[in-house]
Amino acid sequence: MNDTWSVEEHRDDILGAMRPLEPIELPLLDAAGCVLVDDVVVTAPLPPFDNSSMDGYAVRTADVETATDEYPAVLRVVGDIAAGSDTLPTVGPGEAARIMTGAPIPPGAQAVVPVEWTDGGTGGGPATGMNGRREHGPEVRVHRGAPARAFINGRGSDAATGAIALTAGTVIGPPQLGLLAALGHATALVRPRPRVVVLSTGSELTAPGRPLGPGQIHDSNGFMLTSAAQAAGAVAYRVAAVADDAPSLRAALDEQLVRADLVVTSGGVSVGAFDVVKEALAGEVDFRRVAMQPGKPQAFGLLGPDRVPLLGLPGNPVSAYVSFELFVRPALRALAGHAPEALDRPRVTARLVCEAPLTSPPGRRQYLRGTYSAEEGTVAPVGGSGSYLVASLARADALIEIPEAATAAEPGAVLTVVLLG
Ligand SMILES: Nc1nc2c(c(=O)[nH]1)N[C@H]1C(S)=C(S)[C@@H](COP(=O)(O)OP(=O)(O)OC[C@H]3O[C@@H](n4cnc5c(N)ncnc54)[C@H](O)[C@@H]3O)O[C@H]1N2
Ligand code: MOO
């Protein structure tokens, strides 16, 4: 091990080596969650044609100008226009066309009056809705006037030709996907989701579902980190745990590199006699101490001819998870093309709620697990500081930062909190 790195130095070193993945054209649903590569320019207006925002009657404004309940305008109904209609009647003076929401405005009409402002063609009082296709009379009584363009969604009023609908760098969420579809795009040019291989090391590990032999534990990191990678937007592959044997680990890694944009290992990076990641990758990968707790031993390097980034996380489950959130997640988001300010988990400040002061090792930034209350602006610790405490990790929604220089945090102290979302 060399000298000690700060959290930021280690993070920045990793991010400095990340290049956004090459753009790829994906079908819309596969592009969900991905970052758009180019601006999307509107090439045809949205809506594509003037259409009605109400079920009602398309009219000429002069015909209904003076209409009241007492003196309704009586108009001849010249046709029915449904959404999707391709033949439209012309509305002349003294005429109206029944029109449904989304249907094209017929030639001659200048406004739509909602059916509730008419008798619905029944010859009776105000209508509450449209009658069936054949049940309306030849006339409609309109009780209220409407100005020009009333209840008309204008062609291009949502997105005009030439406008930028979405800017490069936008993350495609459901509304953005809806807009692309509305504009007629079947695909989007995006950065692909990074492919991540997650590999646990340790001869003590056995798969969940299997009984534990003497000295064995279940591989929890593999599942936790694979799921964390998925939650970060990656396509993640979990590899069965590899024993503490350097040639086996090397072989497993070499086999996996072909499908990896990034590799995450857990375990085997400390100073033990069987620290296998160290043994297998010494020379290629840098092993360093980071001034934090948990997460002190870390490995980072670029593997194989394709220089695939490898982040070697410590084996203790809390250490592995905290390291993922602080280092792996930003790296994955950088590969996916997210903006520099969108790489990290959000940070807030919160008032510490606890009974006794919390202690912290000198010279190391501590990340304690906690629960955050946005309403109260407070954070409370969950469980202790031990890096093996996976049960309390599972109850936390935040990490409480105690700065390197501090050896304690008093109740009421205002601290930085990383929100785990
Ligand atoms: N003499 C020293 N010993 C240790 C130091 C040190 O500085 N000097 N550092 C400690 C710290 S801090 C950490 S963190 C750990 C990290 O060690 P490794 O990355 O080499 O991890 P392992 O030794 O392989 O495992 C540590 C611990 O975690 C359990 N583990 C490992 N993998 C998994 C998994 N996939 N699922 C669940 N649990 C896992 C493993 O059984 C060990 O209990 O080193 C300290 N030691
Ligand atoms: O630095 Mo270790 O990650 O404390 O448990």
mmCIF file of C-alpha atoms in Angstrom, residues 54-232:
data_model
loop_
_atom_site.group_PDB
_atom_site.id
_atom_site.type_symbol
_atom_site.label_atom_id
_atom_site.label_comp_id
_atom_site.label_asym_id
_atom_site.label_seq_id
_atom_site.Cartn_x
_atom_site.Cartn_y
_atom_site.Cartn_z
ATOM 1 C CA MET A 54 -63.654 19.025 -26.329
ATOM 2 C CA ASP A 55 -66.534 16.881 -27.447
ATOM 3 C CA GLY A 56 -68.891 19.446 -28.944
ATOM 4 C CA TYR A 57 -69.701 21.321 -32.123
ATOM 5 C CA ALA A 58 -67.372 23.005 -34.577
ATOM 6 C CA VAL A 59 -68.929 26.365 -35.422
ATOM 7 C CA ARG A 60 -68.382 29.715 -37.081
ATOM 8 C CA THR A 61 -67.983 32.367 -34.370
ATOM 9 C CA ALA A 62 -70.377 34.854 -35.965
ATOM 10 C CA ASP A 63 -73.187 32.281 -35.789
ATOM 11 C CA VAL A 64 -72.970 31.876 -32.017
ATOM 12 C CA GLU A 65 -71.868 35.370 -30.987
ATOM 13 C CA THR A 66 -75.206 36.383 -29.458
ATOM 14 C CA ALA A 67 -76.353 32.922 -28.284
ATOM 15 C CA THR A 68 -77.937 32.688 -24.815
ATOM 16 C CA ASP A 69 -80.140 30.167 -22.984
ATOM 17 C CA GLU A 70 -83.137 32.253 -23.893
ATOM 18 C CA TYR A 71 -82.118 32.887 -27.493
ATOM 19 C CA PRO A 72 -79.974 29.980 -28.579
ATOM 20 C CA ALA A 73 -78.324 29.914 -31.984
ATOM 21 C CA VAL A 74 -79.941 27.181 -34.043
ATOM 22 C CA LEU A 75 -77.451 25.574 -36.426
ATOM 23 C CA ARG A 76 -77.802 22.834 -39.039
ATOM 24 C CA VAL A 77 -75.622 19.843 -38.211
ATOM 25 C CA VAL A 78 -73.697 18.891 -41.360
ATOM 26 C CA GLY A 79 -71.772 15.894 -40.110
ATOM 27 C CA ASP A 80 -69.951 13.940 -37.429
ATOM 28 C CA ILE A 81 -66.189 14.150 -36.981
ATOM 29 C CA ALA A 82 -64.486 11.480 -34.893
ATOM 30 C CA ALA A 83 -60.806 11.447 -33.930
ATOM 31 C CA GLY A 84 -59.030 9.902 -36.905
ATOM 32 C CA SER A 85 -61.614 11.163 -39.457
ATOM 33 C CA ASP A 86 -60.056 11.703 -42.839
ATOM 34 C CA THR A 87 -63.032 13.235 -44.661
ATOM 35 C CA LEU A 88 -64.301 16.460 -43.180
ATOM 36 C CA PRO A 89 -67.534 18.333 -43.928
ATOM 37 C CA THR A 90 -67.205 22.046 -44.631
ATOM 38 C CA VAL A 91 -69.004 24.191 -42.064
ATOM 39 C CA GLY A 92 -70.836 27.019 -43.813
ATOM 40 C CA PRO A 93 -72.797 29.952 -42.318
ATOM 41 C CA GLY A 94 -75.595 28.686 -40.047
ATOM 42 C CA GLU A 95 -73.991 25.248 -39.845
ATOM 43 C CA ALA A 96 -72.152 23.180 -37.261
ATOM 44 C CA ALA A 97 -70.392 19.791 -37.228
ATOM 45 C CA ARG A 98 -70.430 17.412 -34.276
ATOM 46 C CA ILE A 99 -66.833 16.949 -33.275
ATOM 47 C CA MET A 100 -65.065 14.693 -30.773
ATOM 48 C CA THR A 101 -61.988 15.408 -28.681
ATOM 49 C CA GLY A 102 -58.860 15.076 -30.821
ATOM 50 C CA ALA A 103 -60.730 15.227 -34.132
ATOM 51 C CA PRO A 104 -59.516 17.587 -36.882
ATOM 52 C CA ILE A 105 -61.217 20.993 -37.121
ATOM 53 C CA PRO A 106 -63.222 21.031 -40.357
ATOM 54 C CA PRO A 107 -62.819 23.739 -42.975
ATOM 55 C CA GLY A 108 -65.003 26.774 -42.291
ATOM 56 C CA ALA A 109 -65.158 26.266 -38.510
ATOM 57 C CA GLN A 110 -63.444 28.797 -36.271
ATOM 58 C CA ALA A 111 -64.178 27.485 -32.775
ATOM 59 C CA VAL A 112 -65.621 24.571 -30.859
ATOM 60 C CA VAL A 113 -68.459 24.858 -28.369
ATOM 61 C CA PRO A 114 -68.517 22.052 -25.781
ATOM 62 C CA VAL A 115 -71.609 19.862 -25.910
ATOM 63 C CA GLU A 116 -72.569 21.105 -22.428
ATOM 64 C CA TRP A 117 -73.200 24.572 -23.947
ATOM 65 C CA THR A 118 -75.746 23.085 -26.366
ATOM 66 C CA ASP A 119 -78.865 20.937 -26.362
ATOM 67 C CA GLY A 120 -76.810 18.134 -27.924
ATOM 68 C CA GLY A 121 -79.210 18.089 -30.867
ATOM 69 C CA THR A 122 -82.083 16.845 -28.724
ATOM 70 C CA GLY A 123 -84.243 19.934 -28.930
ATOM 71 C CA GLY A 124 -84.357 19.914 -25.118
ATOM 72 C CA GLY A 125 -82.333 21.634 -22.376
ATOM 73 C CA PRO A 126 -78.547 21.757 -21.961
ATOM 74 C CA ALA A 127 -76.883 18.438 -22.738
ATOM 75 C CA THR A 128 -74.552 16.590 -20.393
ATOM 76 C CA GLY A 129 -72.955 14.559 -23.172
ATOM 77 C CA MET A 130 -73.123 13.433 -26.740
ATOM 78 C CA ASN A 131 -75.882 11.157 -27.976
ATOM 79 C CA GLY A 132 -75.057 8.148 -30.084
ATOM 80 C CA ARG A 133 -74.186 8.431 -33.746
ATOM 81 C CA ARG A 134 -77.690 8.273 -35.152
ATOM 82 C CA GLU A 135 -79.680 9.750 -32.283
ATOM 83 C CA HIS A 136 -79.143 13.427 -32.836
ATOM 84 C CA GLY A 137 -81.487 15.696 -34.732
ATOM 85 C CA PRO A 138 -80.647 17.707 -37.807
ATOM 86 C CA GLU A 139 -80.179 20.832 -35.696
ATOM 87 C CA VAL A 140 -78.316 21.885 -32.599
ATOM 88 C CA ARG A 141 -79.150 24.732 -30.246
ATOM 89 C CA VAL A 142 -76.106 26.543 -28.951
ATOM 90 C CA HIS A 143 -76.587 28.460 -25.685
ATOM 91 C CA ARG A 144 -73.245 30.287 -25.438
ATOM 92 C CA GLY A 145 -70.886 31.965 -27.864
ATOM 93 C CA ALA A 146 -67.204 31.114 -28.258
ATOM 94 C CA PRO A 147 -64.347 33.312 -29.500
ATOM 95 C CA ALA A 148 -62.193 32.300 -32.448
ATOM 96 C CA ARG A 149 -59.889 29.344 -31.656
ATOM 97 C CA ALA A 150 -61.863 28.450 -28.527
ATOM 98 C CA PHE A 151 -61.286 24.801 -27.593
ATOM 99 C CA ILE A 152 -58.950 24.270 -30.526
ATOM 100 C CA ASN A 153 -55.514 22.757 -29.897
ATOM 101 C CA GLY A 154 -53.533 24.484 -32.621
ATOM 102 C CA ARG A 155 -51.197 22.732 -35.053
ATOM 103 C CA GLY A 156 -47.635 23.129 -33.721
ATOM 104 C CA SER A 157 -48.813 24.742 -30.452
ATOM 105 C CA ASP A 158 -47.072 22.026 -28.395
ATOM 106 C CA ALA A 159 -43.910 21.689 -30.475
ATOM 107 C CA ALA A 160 -43.290 23.814 -33.552
ATOM 108 C CA THR A 161 -41.215 22.651 -36.515
ATOM 109 C CA GLY A 162 -37.563 23.567 -35.988
ATOM 110 C CA ALA A 163 -37.821 23.788 -32.196
ATOM 111 C CA ILE A 164 -35.560 21.681 -29.988
ATOM 112 C CA ALA A 165 -37.799 19.113 -28.340
ATOM 113 C CA LEU A 166 -35.124 17.525 -26.145
ATOM 114 C CA THR A 167 -31.564 18.652 -25.598
ATOM 115 C CA ALA A 168 -28.507 16.404 -25.757
ATOM 116 C CA GLY A 169 -27.757 15.008 -22.309
ATOM 117 C CA THR A 170 -31.414 14.633 -21.314
ATOM 118 C CA VAL A 171 -32.159 11.468 -19.380
ATOM 119 C CA ILE A 172 -35.003 9.694 -21.149
ATOM 120 C CA GLY A 173 -37.731 9.214 -18.558
ATOM 121 C CA PRO A 174 -41.337 8.298 -19.305
ATOM 122 C CA PRO A 175 -42.438 11.814 -20.407
ATOM 123 C CA GLN A 176 -39.401 12.189 -22.687
ATOM 124 C CA LEU A 177 -40.106 8.777 -24.150
ATOM 125 C CA GLY A 178 -43.721 9.831 -24.715
ATOM 126 C CA LEU A 179 -42.562 12.968 -26.520
ATOM 127 C CA LEU A 180 -40.197 11.001 -28.774
ATOM 128 C CA ALA A 181 -43.045 8.659 -29.650
ATOM 129 C CA ALA A 182 -45.427 11.577 -30.255
ATOM 130 C CA LEU A 183 -42.849 13.054 -32.632
ATOM 131 C CA GLY A 184 -42.801 9.760 -34.486
ATOM 132 C CA HIS A 185 -39.393 8.464 -33.421
ATOM 133 C CA ALA A 186 -39.234 4.671 -33.092
ATOM 134 C CA THR A 187 -35.643 4.786 -31.826
ATOM 135 C CA ALA A 188 -33.336 7.124 -29.928
ATOM 136 C CA LEU A 189 -29.586 7.678 -30.146
ATOM 137 C CA VAL A 190 -28.347 7.212 -26.593
ATOM 138 C CA ARG A 191 -25.414 6.086 -24.508
ATOM 139 C CA PRO A 192 -26.026 2.438 -23.694
ATOM 140 C CA ARG A 193 -26.418 1.181 -20.158
ATOM 141 C CA PRO A 194 -22.990 0.124 -18.905
ATOM 142 C CA ARG A 195 -22.497 -3.625 -18.535
ATOM 143 C CA VAL A 196 -21.108 -4.476 -15.138
ATOM 144 C CA VAL A 197 -19.705 -7.756 -13.926
ATOM 145 C CA VAL A 198 -19.923 -8.204 -10.153
ATOM 146 C CA LEU A 199 -17.624 -10.794 -8.695
ATOM 147 C CA SER A 200 -17.269 -11.775 -5.040
ATOM 148 C CA THR A 201 -14.079 -13.311 -3.753
ATOM 149 C CA GLY A 202 -13.637 -15.477 -0.663
ATOM 150 C CA SER A 203 -13.274 -19.193 0.038
ATOM 151 C CA GLU A 204 -15.763 -18.750 2.893
ATOM 152 C CA LEU A 205 -18.586 -17.774 0.550
ATOM 153 C CA THR A 206 -21.481 -19.965 -0.437
ATOM 154 C CA ALA A 207 -24.583 -19.072 -2.412
ATOM 155 C CA PRO A 208 -27.766 -18.108 -0.570
ATOM 156 C CA GLY A 209 -30.100 -21.102 -0.524
ATOM 157 C CA ARG A 210 -27.269 -23.490 0.303
ATOM 158 C CA PRO A 211 -26.605 -24.653 3.878
ATOM 159 C CA LEU A 212 -23.568 -23.170 5.584
ATOM 160 C CA GLY A 213 -20.599 -25.425 6.255
ATOM 161 C CA PRO A 214 -18.161 -24.675 9.083
ATOM 162 C CA GLY A 215 -16.729 -21.164 8.762
ATOM 163 C CA GLN A 216 -18.891 -20.378 5.741
ATOM 164 C CA ILE A 217 -21.139 -17.373 5.147
ATOM 165 C CA HIS A 218 -23.542 -16.556 2.358
ATOM 166 C CA ASP A 219 -22.365 -14.322 -0.456
ATOM 167 C CA SER A 220 -24.416 -11.206 0.266
ATOM 168 C CA ASN A 221 -22.173 -8.690 -1.495
ATOM 169 C CA GLY A 222 -22.691 -10.280 -4.887
ATOM 170 C CA PHE A 223 -26.437 -9.749 -4.680
ATOM 171 C CA MET A 224 -26.268 -6.353 -3.018
ATOM 172 C CA LEU A 225 -23.779 -4.925 -5.509
ATOM 173 C CA THR A 226 -25.467 -6.434 -8.566
ATOM 174 C CA SER A 227 -28.733 -4.917 -7.492
ATOM 175 C CA ALA A 228 -27.039 -1.595 -6.690
ATOM 176 C CA ALA A 229 -25.547 -1.587 -10.193
ATOM 177 C CA GLN A 230 -28.968 -2.244 -11.693
ATOM 178 C CA ALA A 231 -30.438 0.557 -9.598
ATOM 179 C CA ALA A 232 -27.679 2.820 -10.935
#
